[in-house]
PDB file of N, CA and C in Angstrom:
ATOM      1  N   MET A 639      64.697  80.718 -83.820  1.00 46.00           N
ATOM      2  CA  MET A 639      64.917  81.468 -84.910  1.00 46.00           C
ATOM      3  C   MET A 639      64.554  82.895 -85.011  1.00 46.00           C
ATOM      4  N   LYS A 640      63.506  83.413 -84.373  1.00 49.00           N
ATOM      5  CA  LYS A 640      63.162  84.600 -84.374  1.00 49.00           C
ATOM      6  C   LYS A 640      63.992  85.539 -83.615  1.00 49.00           C
ATOM      7  N   ILE A 641      64.608  85.022 -82.467  1.00 52.00           N
ATOM      8  CA  ILE A 641      65.726  85.596 -81.848  1.00 52.00           C
ATOM      9  C   ILE A 641      66.764  86.001 -82.614  1.00 52.00           C
ATOM     10  N   SER A 642      67.187  85.096 -83.233  1.00 46.00           N
ATOM     11  CA  SER A 642      68.412  85.323 -84.386  1.00 46.00           C
ATOM     12  C   SER A 642      68.188  86.197 -85.316  1.00 46.00           C
ATOM     13  N   THR A 643      67.097  86.397 -85.715  1.00 44.00           N
ATOM     14  CA  THR A 643      66.568  87.288 -86.867  1.00 44.00           C
ATOM     15  C   THR A 643      66.727  88.738 -86.373  1.00 44.00           C
ATOM     16  N   ALA A 644      66.154  88.627 -85.000  1.00 44.00           N
ATOM     17  CA  ALA A 644      65.931  89.999 -84.323  1.00 44.00           C
ATOM     18  C   ALA A 644      67.328  90.614 -83.960  1.00 44.00           C
ATOM     19  N   LEU A 645      68.168  89.747 -83.472  1.00 41.00           N
ATOM     20  CA  LEU A 645      69.573  90.186 -83.225  1.00 41.00           C
ATOM     21  C   LEU A 645      70.322  90.677 -84.747  1.00 41.00           C
ATOM     22  N   LEU A 646      70.177  90.180 -85.521  1.00 42.00           N
ATOM     23  CA  LEU A 646      70.570  90.596 -87.039  1.00 42.00           C
ATOM     24  C   LEU A 646      70.185  91.710 -87.293  1.00 42.00           C
ATOM     25  N   VAL A 647      68.995  92.083 -87.122  1.00 43.00           N
ATOM     26  CA  VAL A 647      68.328  93.350 -87.503  1.00 43.00           C
ATOM     27  C   VAL A 647      68.875  94.398 -86.552  1.00 43.00           C
ATOM     28  N   LEU A 648      68.745  93.876 -85.398  1.00 44.00           N
ATOM     29  CA  LEU A 648      69.401  94.829 -84.347  1.00 44.00           C
ATOM     30  C   LEU A 648      70.905  95.255 -84.657  1.00 44.00           C
ATOM     31  N   ALA A 649      71.629  94.442 -84.873  1.00 45.00           N
ATOM     32  CA  ALA A 649      73.141  94.588 -85.157  1.00 45.00           C
ATOM     33  C   ALA A 649      73.313  95.352 -86.519  1.00 45.00           C
ATOM     34  N   ALA A 650      72.756  95.174 -87.416  1.00 45.00           N
ATOM     35  CA  ALA A 650      72.495  95.964 -88.708  1.00 45.00           C
ATOM     36  C   ALA A 650      72.144  97.145 -88.672  1.00 45.00           C
ATOM     37  N   GLY A 651      71.180  97.621 -87.794  1.00 46.00           N
ATOM     38  CA  GLY A 651      70.770  98.873 -87.428  1.00 46.00           C
ATOM     39  C   GLY A 651      71.664  99.703 -86.807  1.00 46.00           C
ATOM     40  N   ALA A 652      72.585  99.030 -85.879  1.00 45.00           N
ATOM     41  CA  ALA A 652      73.599  99.680 -84.936  1.00 45.00           C
ATOM     42  C   ALA A 652      74.787 100.102 -85.736  1.00 45.00           C
ATOM     43  N   SER A 653      74.904  98.983 -86.731  1.00 43.00           N
ATOM     44  CA  SER A 653      76.225  99.220 -87.689  1.00 43.00           C
ATOM     45  C   SER A 653      76.047 100.298 -88.524  1.00 43.00           C
ATOM     46  N   MET A 654      74.755 100.530 -89.142  1.00 44.00           N
ATOM     47  CA  MET A 654      74.250 101.715 -90.114  1.00 44.00           C
ATOM     48  C   MET A 654      74.552 103.191 -89.120  1.00 44.00           C
ATOM     49  N   ALA A 655      73.909 102.869 -87.979  1.00 45.00           N
ATOM     50  CA  ALA A 655      73.824 104.186 -87.233  1.00 45.00           C
ATOM     51  C   ALA A 655      75.259 104.677 -86.839  1.00 45.00           C
ATOM     52  N   GLY A 656      76.130 103.790 -86.733  1.00 46.00           N
ATOM     53  CA  GLY A 656      77.398 104.240 -86.478  1.00 46.00           C
ATOM     54  C   GLY A 656      78.138 104.908 -87.694  1.00 46.00           C
ATOM     55  N   THR A 657      77.659 104.360 -88.752  1.00 44.00           N
ATOM     56  CA  THR A 657      78.455 104.807 -90.291  1.00 44.00           C
ATOM     57  C   THR A 657      77.694 106.283 -90.307  1.00 44.00           C
ATOM     58  N   ALA A 658      76.324 106.369 -90.337  1.00 46.00           N
ATOM     59  CA  ALA A 658      75.875 107.640 -90.409  1.00 46.00           C
ATOM     60  C   ALA A 658      76.271 108.807 -89.467  1.00 46.00           C
ATOM     61  N   GLY A 659      76.612 108.521 -88.091  1.00 54.00           N
ATOM     62  CA  GLY A 659      77.214 109.328 -87.257  1.00 54.00           C
ATOM     63  C   GLY A 659      78.662 109.978 -87.823  1.00 54.00           C
ATOM     64  N   ALA A 660      79.577 109.081 -88.262  1.00 58.00           N
ATOM     65  CA  ALA A 660      80.811 109.394 -88.702  1.00 58.00           C
ATOM     66  C   ALA A 660      80.707 110.283 -89.883  1.00 58.00           C
ATOM     67  N   ALA A 661      79.600 110.027 -90.863  1.00 66.00           N
ATOM     68  CA  ALA A 661      79.561 110.775 -92.061  1.00 66.00           C
ATOM     69  C   ALA A 661      78.738 112.312 -91.766  1.00 66.00           C
ATOM     70  N   ASP A 662      78.141 112.252 -90.402  1.00 88.00           N
ATOM     71  CA  ASP A 662      77.552 113.711 -90.067  1.00 88.00           C
ATOM     72  C   ASP A 662      78.871 114.654 -89.361  1.00 88.00           C
ATOM     73  N   ILE A 663      79.941 114.335 -89.442  1.00 94.00           N
ATOM     74  CA  ILE A 663      81.096 114.969 -88.846  1.00 94.00           C
ATOM     75  C   ILE A 663      81.606 116.010 -89.820  1.00 94.00           C
ATOM     76  N   VAL A 664      81.552 117.101 -89.422  1.00 96.00           N
ATOM     77  CA  VAL A 664      82.080 118.215 -90.440  1.00 96.00           C
ATOM     78  C   VAL A 664      83.142 119.002 -89.696  1.00 96.00           C
ATOM     79  N   GLY A 665      84.178 119.139 -90.444  1.00 97.00           N
ATOM     80  CA  GLY A 665      85.363 119.935 -90.113  1.00 97.00           C
ATOM     81  C   GLY A 665      85.004 121.416 -89.759  1.00 97.00           C
ATOM     82  N   ASN A 666      85.641 121.804 -88.612  1.00 97.00           N
ATOM     83  CA  ASN A 666      85.422 123.291 -88.344  1.00 97.00           C
ATOM     84  C   ASN A 666      86.963 123.775 -88.236  1.00 97.00           C
ATOM     85  N   PRO A 667      87.469 124.510 -89.091  1.00 96.00           N
ATOM     86  CA  PRO A 667      88.671 125.088 -89.049  1.00 96.00           C
ATOM     87  C   PRO A 667      88.844 126.161 -88.062  1.00 96.00           C
ATOM     88  N   LYS A 668      87.883 126.841 -87.581  1.00 97.00           N
ATOM     89  CA  LYS A 668      88.120 127.788 -86.594  1.00 97.00           C
ATOM     90  C   LYS A 668      88.365 126.932 -85.066  1.00 97.00           C
ATOM     91  N   ALA A 669      87.862 125.574 -85.097  1.00 96.00           N
ATOM     92  CA  ALA A 669      88.072 125.009 -83.933  1.00 96.00           C
ATOM     93  C   ALA A 669      89.594 124.333 -83.788  1.00 96.00           C
ATOM     94  N   ALA A 670      90.061 124.437 -84.785  1.00 96.00           N
ATOM     95  CA  ALA A 670      91.436 123.669 -85.005  1.00 96.00           C
ATOM     96  C   ALA A 670      92.730 124.400 -84.301  1.00 96.00           C
ATOM     97  N   PRO A 671      92.946 125.571 -84.123  1.00 94.00           N
ATOM     98  CA  PRO A 671      94.194 126.191 -83.481  1.00 94.00           C
ATOM     99  C   PRO A 671      94.409 125.649 -82.272  1.00 94.00           C
ATOM    100  N   ASN A 672      93.521 125.203 -81.390  1.00 93.00           N
ATOM    101  CA  ASN A 672      93.764 124.563 -80.184  1.00 93.00           C
ATOM    102  C   ASN A 672      94.225 123.054 -80.367  1.00 93.00           C
ATOM    103  N   LYS A 673      94.176 122.498 -81.578  1.00 96.00           N
ATOM    104  CA  LYS A 673      94.326 121.070 -81.621  1.00 96.00           C
ATOM    105  C   LYS A 673      95.592 120.825 -82.486  1.00 96.00           C
ATOM    106  N   ILE A 674      96.226 121.741 -82.941  1.00 96.00           N
ATOM    107  CA  ILE A 674      97.322 121.527 -84.006  1.00 96.00           C
ATOM    108  C   ILE A 674      98.656 121.891 -83.391  1.00 96.00           C
ATOM    109  N   GLU A 675      98.857 121.967 -81.945  1.00 93.00           N
ATOM    110  CA  GLU A 675     100.091 122.358 -81.474  1.00 93.00           C
ATOM    111  C   GLU A 675     101.208 121.161 -81.545  1.00 93.00           C
ATOM    112  N   MET A 676     100.760 120.066 -81.815  1.00 91.00           N
ATOM    113  CA  MET A 676     101.542 118.695 -82.016  1.00 91.00           C
ATOM    114  C   MET A 676     102.114 118.810 -83.666  1.00 91.00           C
ATOM    115  N   CYS A 677     101.078 119.355 -84.426  1.00 95.00           N
ATOM    116  CA  CYS A 677     101.362 119.320 -86.009  1.00 95.00           C
ATOM    117  C   CYS A 677     102.503 120.228 -86.195  1.00 95.00           C
ATOM    118  N   ILE A 678     102.331 121.613 -85.608  1.00 92.00           N
ATOM    119  CA  ILE A 678     103.424 122.568 -85.838  1.00 92.00           C
ATOM    120  C   ILE A 678     104.641 122.158 -85.758  1.00 92.00           C
ATOM    121  N   GLY A 679     104.819 121.282 -84.594  1.00 90.00           N
ATOM    122  CA  GLY A 679     106.282 121.201 -84.158  1.00 90.00           C
ATOM    123  C   GLY A 679     107.067 120.238 -85.244  1.00 90.00           C
ATOM    124  N   CYS A 680     106.349 119.741 -86.051  1.00 92.00           N
ATOM    125  CA  CYS A 680     107.085 119.033 -87.227  1.00 92.00           C
ATOM    126  C   CYS A 680     106.755 119.693 -88.716  1.00 92.00           C
ATOM    127  N   HIS A 681     105.436 119.495 -88.967  1.00 92.00           N
ATOM    128  CA  HIS A 681     104.952 120.137 -90.140  1.00 92.00           C
ATOM    129  C   HIS A 681     104.939 121.656 -90.472  1.00 92.00           C
ATOM    130  N   GLY A 682     105.290 122.307 -89.374  1.00 89.00           N
ATOM    131  CA  GLY A 682     105.413 123.798 -89.636  1.00 89.00           C
ATOM    132  C   GLY A 682     106.710 124.264 -90.020  1.00 89.00           C
ATOM    133  N   ILE A 683     107.569 123.402 -90.054  1.00 89.00           N
ATOM    134  CA  ILE A 683     109.355 123.977 -89.881  1.00 89.00           C
ATOM    135  C   ILE A 683     109.465 123.514 -91.519  1.00 89.00           C
ATOM    136  N   PRO A 684     110.037 124.792 -92.152  1.00 87.00           N
ATOM    137  CA  PRO A 684     110.412 124.576 -93.527  1.00 87.00           C
ATOM    138  C   PRO A 684     111.540 123.505 -93.648  1.00 87.00           C
ATOM    139  N   GLU A 685     111.579 122.476 -94.659  1.00 88.00           N
ATOM    140  CA  GLU A 685     112.720 121.715 -94.792  1.00 88.00           C
ATOM    141  C   GLU A 685     112.911 120.740 -93.625  1.00 88.00           C
ATOM    142  N   TYR A 686     112.155 120.778 -92.761  1.00 91.00           N
ATOM    143  CA  TYR A 686     112.473 119.665 -91.376  1.00 91.00           C
ATOM    144  C   TYR A 686     112.757 118.312 -91.625  1.00 91.00           C
ATOM    145  N   LYS A 687     113.567 117.663 -91.054  1.00 91.00           N
ATOM    146  CA  LYS A 687     113.671 116.310 -91.225  1.00 91.00           C
ATOM    147  C   LYS A 687     113.380 115.717 -89.853  1.00 91.00           C
ATOM    148  N   GLY A 688     112.625 114.596 -89.705  1.00 87.00           N
ATOM    149  CA  GLY A 688     112.577 113.853 -88.421  1.00 87.00           C
ATOM    150  C   GLY A 688     113.600 112.819 -88.499  1.00 87.00           C
ATOM    151  N   SER A 689     113.797 112.358 -87.402  1.00 82.00           N
ATOM    152  CA  SER A 689     114.759 111.280 -87.042  1.00 82.00           C
ATOM    153  C   SER A 689     114.218 110.023 -86.288  1.00 82.00           C
ATOM    154  N   PHE A 690     113.074 109.947 -86.237  1.00 79.00           N
ATOM    155  CA  PHE A 690     112.394 108.916 -85.618  1.00 79.00           C
ATOM    156  C   PHE A 690     111.286 108.241 -86.414  1.00 79.00           C
ATOM    157  N   PRO A 691     111.277 107.238 -86.833  1.00 76.00           N
ATOM    158  CA  PRO A 691     112.028 105.944 -86.242  1.00 76.00           C
ATOM    159  C   PRO A 691     113.317 106.012 -87.462  1.00 76.00           C
ATOM    160  N   GLU A 692     113.300 106.713 -88.439  1.00 83.00           N
ATOM    161  CA  GLU A 692     114.349 106.913 -89.458  1.00 83.00           C
ATOM    162  C   GLU A 692     114.475 108.393 -89.773  1.00 83.00           C
ATOM    163  N   VAL A 693     115.668 108.730 -90.363  1.00 88.00           N
ATOM    164  CA  VAL A 693     115.572 110.089 -90.987  1.00 88.00           C
ATOM    165  C   VAL A 693     114.778 110.239 -92.290  1.00 88.00           C
ATOM    166  N   TYR A 694     113.838 111.288 -92.264  1.00 87.00           N
ATOM    167  CA  TYR A 694     112.876 111.375 -93.458  1.00 87.00           C
ATOM    168  C   TYR A 694     112.547 112.967 -93.443  1.00 87.00           C
ATOM    169  N   ARG A 695     112.145 113.334 -94.409  1.00 91.00           N
ATOM    170  CA  ARG A 695     111.643 114.507 -94.897  1.00 91.00           C
ATOM    171  C   ARG A 695     110.413 114.747 -94.524  1.00 91.00           C
ATOM    172  N   VAL A 696     110.021 115.655 -93.507  1.00 93.00           N
ATOM    173  CA  VAL A 696     108.511 115.702 -92.934  1.00 93.00           C
ATOM    174  C   VAL A 696     107.799 116.438 -94.167  1.00 93.00           C
ATOM    175  N   PRO A 697     106.512 115.789 -94.422  1.00 92.00           N
ATOM    176  CA  PRO A 697     105.864 116.683 -95.631  1.00 92.00           C
ATOM    177  C   PRO A 697     105.224 117.743 -94.920  1.00 92.00           C
ATOM    178  N   LYS A 698     104.965 118.751 -95.817  1.00 90.00           N
ATOM    179  CA  LYS A 698     104.245 119.923 -95.579  1.00 90.00           C
ATOM    180  C   LYS A 698     102.690 119.341 -95.799  1.00 90.00           C
ATOM    181  N   ILE A 699     101.884 119.812 -94.949  1.00 94.00           N
ATOM    182  CA  ILE A 699     100.416 119.529 -94.828  1.00 94.00           C
ATOM    183  C   ILE A 699      99.521 120.667 -95.251  1.00 94.00           C
ATOM    184  N   GLY A 700      99.885 121.954 -95.320  1.00 94.00           N
ATOM    185  CA  GLY A 700      99.131 123.070 -95.545  1.00 94.00           C
ATOM    186  C   GLY A 700      98.703 123.096 -97.145  1.00 94.00           C
ATOM    187  N   GLY A 701      97.528 123.219 -97.375  1.00 95.00           N
ATOM    188  CA  GLY A 701      97.110 123.116 -98.473  1.00 95.00           C
ATOM    189  C   GLY A 701      96.659 121.660 -99.422  1.00 95.00           C
ATOM    190  N   GLN A 702      96.959 120.742 -98.486  1.00 95.00           N
ATOM    191  CA  GLN A 702      96.533 119.181 -98.711  1.00 95.00           C
ATOM    192  C   GLN A 702      95.024 119.191 -98.704  1.00 95.00           C
ATOM    193  N   SER A 703      94.312 118.335 -99.266  1.00 96.00           N
ATOM    194  CA  SER A 703      92.994 118.207 -99.422  1.00 96.00           C
ATOM    195  C   SER A 703      92.642 117.565 -97.836  1.00 96.00           C
ATOM    196  N   ALA A 704      91.366 118.189 -97.546  1.00 97.00           N
ATOM    197  CA  ALA A 704      90.795 117.747 -96.285  1.00 97.00           C
ATOM    198  C   ALA A 704      90.607 116.201 -96.276  1.00 97.00           C
ATOM    199  N   LYS A 705      90.251 115.599 -97.419  1.00 97.00           N
ATOM    200  CA  LYS A 705      89.697 114.213 -97.516  1.00 97.00           C
ATOM    201  C   LYS A 705      91.195 113.475 -97.218  1.00 97.00           C
ATOM    202  N   TYR A 706      92.241 114.038 -97.937  1.00 97.00           N
ATOM    203  CA  TYR A 706      93.667 113.233 -97.732  1.00 97.00           C
ATOM    204  C   TYR A 706      94.062 113.110 -96.316  1.00 97.00           C
ATOM    205  N   ILE A 707      94.286 114.405 -95.678  1.00 97.00           N
ATOM    206  CA  ILE A 707      94.608 114.454 -94.503  1.00 97.00           C
ATOM    207  C   ILE A 707      93.626 113.767 -93.346  1.00 97.00           C
ATOM    208  N   GLU A 708      92.413 113.621 -93.501  1.00 98.00           N
ATOM    209  CA  GLU A 708      91.470 112.932 -92.755  1.00 98.00           C
ATOM    210  C   GLU A 708      91.868 111.476 -93.012  1.00 98.00           C
ATOM    211  N   ALA A 709      92.040 110.961 -94.137  1.00 98.00           N
ATOM    212  CA  ALA A 709      92.239 109.429 -94.554  1.00 98.00           C
ATOM    213  C   ALA A 709      93.645 109.205 -93.835  1.00 98.00           C
ATOM    214  N   ALA A 710      94.751 110.001 -94.123  1.00 97.00           N
ATOM    215  CA  ALA A 710      95.781 109.773 -93.479  1.00 97.00           C
ATOM    216  C   ALA A 710      95.828 109.560 -91.835  1.00 97.00           C
ATOM    217  N   LEU A 711      95.166 110.556 -91.464  1.00 98.00           N
ATOM    218  CA  LEU A 711      95.100 110.320 -89.799  1.00 98.00           C
ATOM    219  C   LEU A 711      94.347 109.365 -89.288  1.00 98.00           C
ATOM    220  N   GLN A 712      93.325 109.106 -90.075  1.00 98.00           N
ATOM    221  CA  GLN A 712      92.537 107.844 -89.525  1.00 98.00           C
ATOM    222  C   GLN A 712      93.292 106.566 -89.761  1.00 98.00           C
ATOM    223  N   ALA A 713      94.127 106.541 -90.936  1.00 98.00           N
ATOM    224  CA  ALA A 713      95.138 105.280 -91.100  1.00 98.00           C
ATOM    225  C   ALA A 713      96.141 105.117 -90.017  1.00 98.00           C
ATOM    226  N   TYR A 714      96.724 106.314 -89.624  1.00 97.00           N
ATOM    227  CA  TYR A 714      97.777 106.386 -88.552  1.00 97.00           C
ATOM    228  C   TYR A 714      96.972 105.938 -87.314  1.00 97.00           C
ATOM    229  N   LYS A 715      95.678 106.355 -87.037  1.00 98.00           N
ATOM    230  CA  LYS A 715      94.869 106.045 -85.815  1.00 98.00           C
ATOM    231  C   LYS A 715      94.719 104.478 -85.745  1.00 98.00           C
ATOM    232  N   LYS A 716      94.358 103.913 -86.994  1.00 97.00           N
ATOM    233  CA  LYS A 716      94.159 102.449 -86.858  1.00 97.00           C
ATOM    234  C   LYS A 716      95.285 101.596 -87.177  1.00 97.00           C
ATOM    235  N   GLY A 717      96.414 102.297 -87.364  1.00 96.00           N
ATOM    236  CA  GLY A 717      97.438 101.432 -87.480  1.00 96.00           C
ATOM    237  C   GLY A 717      97.950 100.821 -88.867  1.00 96.00           C
ATOM    238  N   ASP A 718      97.062 101.528 -89.766  1.00 97.00           N
ATOM    239  CA  ASP A 718      97.068 101.025 -91.352  1.00 97.00           C
ATOM    240  C   ASP A 718      98.411 101.744 -91.923  1.00 97.00           C
ATOM    241  N   ARG A 719      98.759 102.706 -91.263  1.00 95.00           N
ATOM    242  CA  ARG A 719      99.787 103.524 -91.699  1.00 95.00           C
ATOM    243  C   ARG A 719     101.090 103.468 -90.637  1.00 95.00           C
ATOM    244  N   ASN A 720     102.078 103.045 -90.976  1.00 91.00           N
ATOM    245  CA  ASN A 720     103.221 102.705 -89.769  1.00 91.00           C
ATOM    246  C   ASN A 720     103.999 103.851 -89.619  1.00 91.00           C
ATOM    247  N   HIS A 721     103.947 104.717 -88.582  1.00 91.00           N
ATOM    248  CA  HIS A 721     104.925 105.645 -88.197  1.00 91.00           C
ATOM    249  C   HIS A 721     104.555 105.798 -86.568  1.00 91.00           C
ATOM    250  N   PRO A 722     105.514 105.442 -85.633  1.00 91.00           N
ATOM    251  CA  PRO A 722     105.133 105.363 -84.292  1.00 91.00           C
ATOM    252  C   PRO A 722     104.568 106.664 -83.789  1.00 91.00           C
ATOM    253  N   SER A 723     105.219 107.861 -84.064  1.00 91.00           N
ATOM    254  CA  SER A 723     104.799 109.003 -83.595  1.00 91.00           C
ATOM    255  C   SER A 723     103.465 109.661 -84.105  1.00 91.00           C
ATOM    256  N   MET A 724     103.349 109.473 -85.332  1.00 95.00           N
ATOM    257  CA  MET A 724     102.100 109.577 -85.839  1.00 95.00           C
ATOM    258  C   MET A 724     100.659 108.770 -85.475  1.00 95.00           C
ATOM    259  N   HIS A 725     100.960 107.519 -85.144  1.00 96.00           N
ATOM    260  CA  HIS A 725      99.925 106.711 -84.485  1.00 96.00           C
ATOM    261  C   HIS A 725      99.801 107.086 -83.145  1.00 96.00           C
ATOM    262  N   GLY A 726     100.836 107.424 -82.367  1.00 95.00           N
ATOM    263  CA  GLY A 726     100.444 108.020 -80.984  1.00 95.00           C
ATOM    264  C   GLY A 726      99.658 109.272 -81.043  1.00 95.00           C
ATOM    265  N   ILE A 727      99.810 110.126 -81.944  1.00 96.00           N
ATOM    266  CA  ILE A 727      99.264 111.401 -81.986  1.00 96.00           C
ATOM    267  C   ILE A 727      97.903 111.199 -82.569  1.00 96.00           C
ATOM    268  N   ALA A 728      97.774 110.547 -83.559  1.00 97.00           N
ATOM    269  CA  ALA A 728      96.347 110.316 -84.383  1.00 97.00           C
ATOM    270  C   ALA A 728      95.574 109.535 -83.293  1.00 97.00           C
ATOM    271  N   ALA A 729      96.234 108.449 -82.551  1.00 97.00           N
ATOM    272  CA  ALA A 729      95.128 107.746 -81.648  1.00 97.00           C
ATOM    273  C   ALA A 729      94.584 108.728 -80.526  1.00 97.00           C
ATOM    274  N   SER A 730      95.300 109.813 -80.257  1.00 97.00           N
ATOM    275  CA  SER A 730      94.823 110.726 -79.179  1.00 97.00           C
ATOM    276  C   SER A 730      93.646 111.660 -79.544  1.00 97.00           C
ATOM    277  N   LEU A 731      93.485 111.569 -80.896  1.00 98.00           N
ATOM    278  CA  LEU A 731      92.290 112.366 -81.725  1.00 98.00           C
ATOM    279  C   LEU A 731      90.969 111.930 -81.805  1.00 98.00           C
ATOM    280  N   SER A 732      89.865 112.587 -81.401  1.00 98.00           N
ATOM    281  CA  SER A 732      88.686 112.179 -81.959  1.00 98.00           C
ATOM    282  C   SER A 732      88.542 112.344 -83.277  1.00 98.00           C
ATOM    283  N   ASP A 733      87.403 111.518 -83.841  1.00 98.00           N
ATOM    284  CA  ASP A 733      87.042 111.826 -85.209  1.00 98.00           C
ATOM    285  C   ASP A 733      86.706 113.593 -85.355  1.00 98.00           C
ATOM    286  N   GLN A 734      86.159 113.965 -84.663  1.00 98.00           N
ATOM    287  CA  GLN A 734      85.808 115.576 -84.847  1.00 98.00           C
ATOM    288  C   GLN A 734      87.269 116.336 -84.743  1.00 98.00           C
ATOM    289  N   ASP A 735      88.289 116.011 -83.990  1.00 98.00           N
ATOM    290  CA  ASP A 735      89.260 116.515 -83.886  1.00 98.00           C
ATOM    291  C   ASP A 735      90.248 116.387 -85.469  1.00 98.00           C
ATOM    292  N   ILE A 736      89.977 115.255 -85.779  1.00 98.00           N
ATOM    293  CA  ILE A 736      90.705 114.906 -87.047  1.00 98.00           C
ATOM    294  C   ILE A 736      89.930 115.725 -88.239  1.00 98.00           C
ATOM    295  N   ALA A 737      88.695 115.635 -88.088  1.00 98.00           N
ATOM    296  CA  ALA A 737      87.985 116.851 -89.234  1.00 98.00           C
ATOM    297  C   ALA A 737      88.300 118.044 -89.142  1.00 98.00           C
ATOM    298  N   ASP A 738      88.278 118.770 -87.890  1.00 98.00           N
ATOM    299  CA  ASP A 738      88.732 120.126 -87.617  1.00 98.00           C
ATOM    300  C   ASP A 738      90.151 120.251 -88.063  1.00 98.00           C
ATOM    301  N   ILE A 739      91.134 119.460 -87.791  1.00 98.00           N
ATOM    302  CA  ILE A 739      92.562 119.674 -88.273  1.00 98.00           C
ATOM    303  C   ILE A 739      92.544 119.782 -89.752  1.00 98.00           C
ATOM    304  N   ALA A 740      91.911 118.776 -90.444  1.00 98.00           N
ATOM    305  CA  ALA A 740      91.937 118.590 -91.881  1.00 98.00           C
ATOM    306  C   ALA A 740      91.293 119.784 -92.457  1.00 98.00           C
ATOM    307  N   ALA A 741      90.145 120.198 -91.864  1.00 98.00           N
ATOM    308  CA  ALA A 741      89.692 121.479 -92.550  1.00 98.00           C
ATOM    309  C   ALA A 741      90.722 122.412 -92.466  1.00 98.00           C
ATOM    310  N   TYR A 742      91.323 122.698 -91.195  1.00 97.00           N
ATOM    311  CA  TYR A 742      92.041 123.671 -91.111  1.00 97.00           C
ATOM    312  C   TYR A 742      93.393 123.956 -92.100  1.00 97.00           C
ATOM    313  N   TYR A 743      94.021 122.539 -92.280  1.00 97.00           N
ATOM    314  CA  TYR A 743      95.150 122.765 -93.087  1.00 97.00           C
ATOM    315  C   TYR A 743      94.811 122.778 -94.663  1.00 97.00           C
ATOM    316  N   SER A 744      93.653 122.132 -94.914  1.00 97.00           N
ATOM    317  CA  SER A 744      93.120 122.531 -96.404  1.00 97.00           C
ATOM    318  C   SER A 744      92.885 123.751 -96.777  1.00 97.00           C
ATOM    319  N   GLN A 745      92.758 124.570 -95.688  1.00 96.00           N
ATOM    320  CA  GLN A 745      92.559 126.114 -96.268  1.00 96.00           C
ATOM    321  C   GLN A 745      93.669 126.793 -96.095  1.00 96.00           C
ATOM    322  N   GLN A 746      95.024 126.210 -95.871  1.00 94.00           N
ATOM    323  CA  GLN A 746      96.175 126.989 -95.691  1.00 94.00           C
ATOM    324  C   GLN A 746      96.990 126.978 -97.144  1.00 94.00           C
ATOM    325  N   THR A 747      97.658 127.984 -97.112  1.00 88.00           N
ATOM    326  CA  THR A 747      98.411 128.036 -98.748  1.00 88.00           C
ATOM    327  C   THR A 747      99.588 127.108 -98.569  1.00 88.00           C
ATOM    328  N   PRO A 748      99.512 126.217 -99.610  1.00 84.00           N
ATOM    329  CA  PRO A 748     100.794 125.344 -99.696  1.00 84.00           C
ATOM    330  C   PRO A 748     102.036 125.926 -99.639  1.00 84.00           C
ATOM    331  N   SER A 749     103.006 125.273 -98.913  1.00 72.00           N
ATOM    332  CA  SER A 749     104.338 125.836 -98.779  1.00 72.00           C
ATOM    333  C   SER A 749     105.252 125.253 -99.811  1.00 72.00           C
ATOM    334  N   LYS A 750     106.271 125.920-100.171  1.00 61.00           N
ATOM    335  CA  LYS A 750     107.348 125.408-101.192  1.00 61.00           C
ATOM    336  C   LYS A 750     108.537 124.737-100.476  1.00 61.00           C
TER     337      LYS A 750
END
């Protein structure tokens, strides 16, 4: 019984430590220029329409809130949002990369 209780306490502590680590990540927009090359190819072209997996208008992300961009990239990374190209790109990003990219684009002027 003591071993089970100790394991539960240890597991809970490890879970909380992982959560605290993710919360400590702060986006640095100055670190993003080397990380956004993949973004610019679609999100940086006015009126760009993608054709995979279907034809759609690619959204402009400049000026979006950092929280929104982070949430979207995390959802693509986990597979909760369904888009093969975005999943592949987001899966290659660390949590710090995502925070930096989100901070960068949130400081941009929204384009029309």
